[in-house]
Protein backbone atom coordinates (compact mmCIF):
# COMPACT_ATOMS: atom_id res chain seq x y z
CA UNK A 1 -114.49 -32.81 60.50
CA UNK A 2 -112.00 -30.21 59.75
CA UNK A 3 -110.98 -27.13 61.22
CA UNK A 4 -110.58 -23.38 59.14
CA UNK A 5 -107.05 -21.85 60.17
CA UNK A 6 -107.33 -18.00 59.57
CA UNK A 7 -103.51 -17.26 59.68
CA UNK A 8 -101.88 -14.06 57.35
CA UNK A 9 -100.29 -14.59 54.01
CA UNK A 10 -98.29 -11.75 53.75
CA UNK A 11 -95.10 -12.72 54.13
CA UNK A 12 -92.77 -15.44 54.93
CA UNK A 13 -93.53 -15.73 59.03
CA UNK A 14 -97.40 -15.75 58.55
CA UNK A 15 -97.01 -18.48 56.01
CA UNK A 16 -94.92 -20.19 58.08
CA UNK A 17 -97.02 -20.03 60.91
CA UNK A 18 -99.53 -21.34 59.14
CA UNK A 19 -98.72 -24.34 57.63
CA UNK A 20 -96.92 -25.38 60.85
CA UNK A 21 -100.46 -25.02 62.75
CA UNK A 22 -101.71 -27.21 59.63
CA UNK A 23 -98.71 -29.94 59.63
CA UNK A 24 -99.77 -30.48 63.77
CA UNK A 25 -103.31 -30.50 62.83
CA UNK A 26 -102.79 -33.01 59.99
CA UNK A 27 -100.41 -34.77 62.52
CA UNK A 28 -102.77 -34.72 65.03
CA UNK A 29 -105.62 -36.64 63.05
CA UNK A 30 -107.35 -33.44 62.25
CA UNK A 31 -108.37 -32.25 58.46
CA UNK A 32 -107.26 -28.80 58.34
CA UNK A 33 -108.16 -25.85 55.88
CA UNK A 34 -105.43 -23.44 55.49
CA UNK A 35 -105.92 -20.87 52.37
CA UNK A 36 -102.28 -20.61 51.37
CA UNK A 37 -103.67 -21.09 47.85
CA UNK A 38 -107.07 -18.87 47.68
CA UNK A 39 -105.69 -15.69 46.33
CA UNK A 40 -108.68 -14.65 43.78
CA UNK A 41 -112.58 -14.27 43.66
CA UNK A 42 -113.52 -17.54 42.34
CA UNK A 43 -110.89 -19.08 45.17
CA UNK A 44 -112.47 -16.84 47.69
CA UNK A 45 -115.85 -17.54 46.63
CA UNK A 46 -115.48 -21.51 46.38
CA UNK A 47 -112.61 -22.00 49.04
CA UNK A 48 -112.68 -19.83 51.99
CA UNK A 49 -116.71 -19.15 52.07
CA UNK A 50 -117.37 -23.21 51.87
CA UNK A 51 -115.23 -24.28 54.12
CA UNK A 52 -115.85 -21.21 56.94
CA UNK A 53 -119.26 -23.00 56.80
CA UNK A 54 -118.10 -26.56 56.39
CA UNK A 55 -115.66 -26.38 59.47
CA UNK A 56 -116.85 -27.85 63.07
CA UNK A 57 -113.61 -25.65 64.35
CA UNK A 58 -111.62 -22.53 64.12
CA UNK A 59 -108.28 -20.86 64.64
CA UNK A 60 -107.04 -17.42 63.78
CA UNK A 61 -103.68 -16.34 64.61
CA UNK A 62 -103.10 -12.67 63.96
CA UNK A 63 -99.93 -11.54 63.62
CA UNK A 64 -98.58 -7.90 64.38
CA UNK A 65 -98.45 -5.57 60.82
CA UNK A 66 -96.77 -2.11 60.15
CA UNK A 67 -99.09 0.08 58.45
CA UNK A 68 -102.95 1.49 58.44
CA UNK A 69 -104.27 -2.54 59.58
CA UNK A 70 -102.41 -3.49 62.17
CA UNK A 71 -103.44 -7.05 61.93
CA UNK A 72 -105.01 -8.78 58.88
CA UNK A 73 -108.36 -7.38 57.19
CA UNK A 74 -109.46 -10.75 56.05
CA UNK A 75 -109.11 -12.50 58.92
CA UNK A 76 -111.15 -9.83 61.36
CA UNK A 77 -113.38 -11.17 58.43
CA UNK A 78 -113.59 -14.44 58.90
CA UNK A 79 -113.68 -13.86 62.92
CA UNK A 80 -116.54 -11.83 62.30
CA UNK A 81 -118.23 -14.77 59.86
CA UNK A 82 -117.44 -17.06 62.20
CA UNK A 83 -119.14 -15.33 64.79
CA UNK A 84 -122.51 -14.85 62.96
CA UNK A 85 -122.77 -18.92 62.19
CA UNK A 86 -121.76 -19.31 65.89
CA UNK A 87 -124.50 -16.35 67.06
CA UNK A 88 -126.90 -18.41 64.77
CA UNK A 89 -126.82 -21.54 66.70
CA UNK A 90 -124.00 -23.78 64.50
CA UNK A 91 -121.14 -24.50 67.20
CA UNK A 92 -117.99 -24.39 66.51
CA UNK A 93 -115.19 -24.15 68.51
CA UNK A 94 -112.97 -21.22 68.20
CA UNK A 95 -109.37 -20.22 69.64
CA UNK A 96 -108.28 -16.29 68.25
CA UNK A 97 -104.70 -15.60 69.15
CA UNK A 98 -102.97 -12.06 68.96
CA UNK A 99 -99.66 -11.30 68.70
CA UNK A 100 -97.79 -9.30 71.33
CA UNK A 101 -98.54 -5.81 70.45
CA UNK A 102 -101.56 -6.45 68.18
CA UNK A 103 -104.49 -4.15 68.36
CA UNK A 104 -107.73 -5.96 68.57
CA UNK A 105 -109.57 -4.95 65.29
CA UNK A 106 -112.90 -5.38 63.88
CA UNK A 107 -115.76 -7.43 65.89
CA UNK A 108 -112.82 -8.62 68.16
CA UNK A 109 -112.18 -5.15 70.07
CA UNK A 110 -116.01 -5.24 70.88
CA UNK A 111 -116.58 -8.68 71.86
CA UNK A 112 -113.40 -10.19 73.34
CA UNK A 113 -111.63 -8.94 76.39
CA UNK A 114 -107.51 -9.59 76.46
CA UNK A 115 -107.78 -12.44 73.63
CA UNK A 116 -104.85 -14.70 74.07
CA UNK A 117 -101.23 -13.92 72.71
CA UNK A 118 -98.24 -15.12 71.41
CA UNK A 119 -94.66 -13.76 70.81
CA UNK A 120 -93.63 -16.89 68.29
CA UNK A 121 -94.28 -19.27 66.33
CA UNK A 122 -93.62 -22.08 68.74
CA UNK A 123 -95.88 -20.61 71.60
CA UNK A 124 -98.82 -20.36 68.56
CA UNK A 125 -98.43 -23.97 68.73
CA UNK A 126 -98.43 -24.46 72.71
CA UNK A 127 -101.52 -22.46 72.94
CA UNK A 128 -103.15 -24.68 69.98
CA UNK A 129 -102.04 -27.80 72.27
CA UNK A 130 -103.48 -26.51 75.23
CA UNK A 131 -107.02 -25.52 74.10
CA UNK A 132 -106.51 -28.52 71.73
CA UNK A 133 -108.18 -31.24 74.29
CA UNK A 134 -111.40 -28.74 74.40
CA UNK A 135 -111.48 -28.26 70.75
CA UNK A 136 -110.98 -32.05 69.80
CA UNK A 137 -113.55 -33.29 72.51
CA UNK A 138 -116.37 -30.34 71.54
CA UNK A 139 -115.41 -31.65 67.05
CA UNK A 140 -115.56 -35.24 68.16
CA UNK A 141 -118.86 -34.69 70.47
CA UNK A 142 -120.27 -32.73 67.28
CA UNK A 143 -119.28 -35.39 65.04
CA UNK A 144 -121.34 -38.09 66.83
CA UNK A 145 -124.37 -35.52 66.88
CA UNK A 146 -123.91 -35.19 63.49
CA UNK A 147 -123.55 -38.93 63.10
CA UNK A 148 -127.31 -39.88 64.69
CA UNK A 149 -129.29 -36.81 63.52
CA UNK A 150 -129.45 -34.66 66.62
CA UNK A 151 -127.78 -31.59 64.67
């Protein structure tokens, strides 16, 4: 099982951020997907499509941007993909962090109230640590579906 991390790639801290939330997952027994690498169409097509799909769970970690989008584009995106596969009956566990000053964008403003937040890297990964139990019991109870044909 492995689980999508939607986290920004636009500079240094979002990168960061990410592949520390990977290194626990990987840590923690858990295949993660992190797109550091999936920066054209054939990458988006092949990489980020497949495994939003493929993944039993999710985390997006938005992070705070100056400018007309004041959080990432792509990953209101991938909330909003997840969301459909989730709305058409594939469950998969899902944990959408905002930083501190964030506007909710995209199908998030209409569908979650106060979504959690963070002010730092280090609190990303308490909150991850906390709603980890839930999300490894819910991939490890859909693995053993999976496992003797009920899904």
């Amino acid at each position: 099982p492995m689980i999508f991390i939607a986290c920004g790639q636009l500079n240094k801290n979002e990168i960061s951020c990410g592949l520390r939330v990977q290194n626990y997952l990987k840590d923690s027994g858990i295949t993660p997907f992190f797109a550091e690498a999936a920066n054209d169409l054939d990458s988006l097509n092949s990489h980020i499509f497949e495994n939003l799909s493929k993944c039993v769970g999710f985390i997006a970690i938005l992070h705070k941007r100056e400018g007309n989008h004041n959080t990432s584009v792509w990953i209101n995106q991938e909330v909003a993909i997840i969301s459909y596969l989730r709305y058409s009956g594939k469950r998969i566990p899902s944990l959408v962090l905002y930083e501190k000053g964030a506007e909710n964008a995209g199908l998030i403003k209409y569908t979650m109230a106060n979504p959690p937040e963070f002010n730092s890297e280090d609190e990303v990964l308490s909150k991850i640590r906390m709603n980890g139990i839930l999300l490894t019991s819910e991939i490890l109870l859909f693995t053993v579906y999976c496992r003797i044909g009920i899904f």
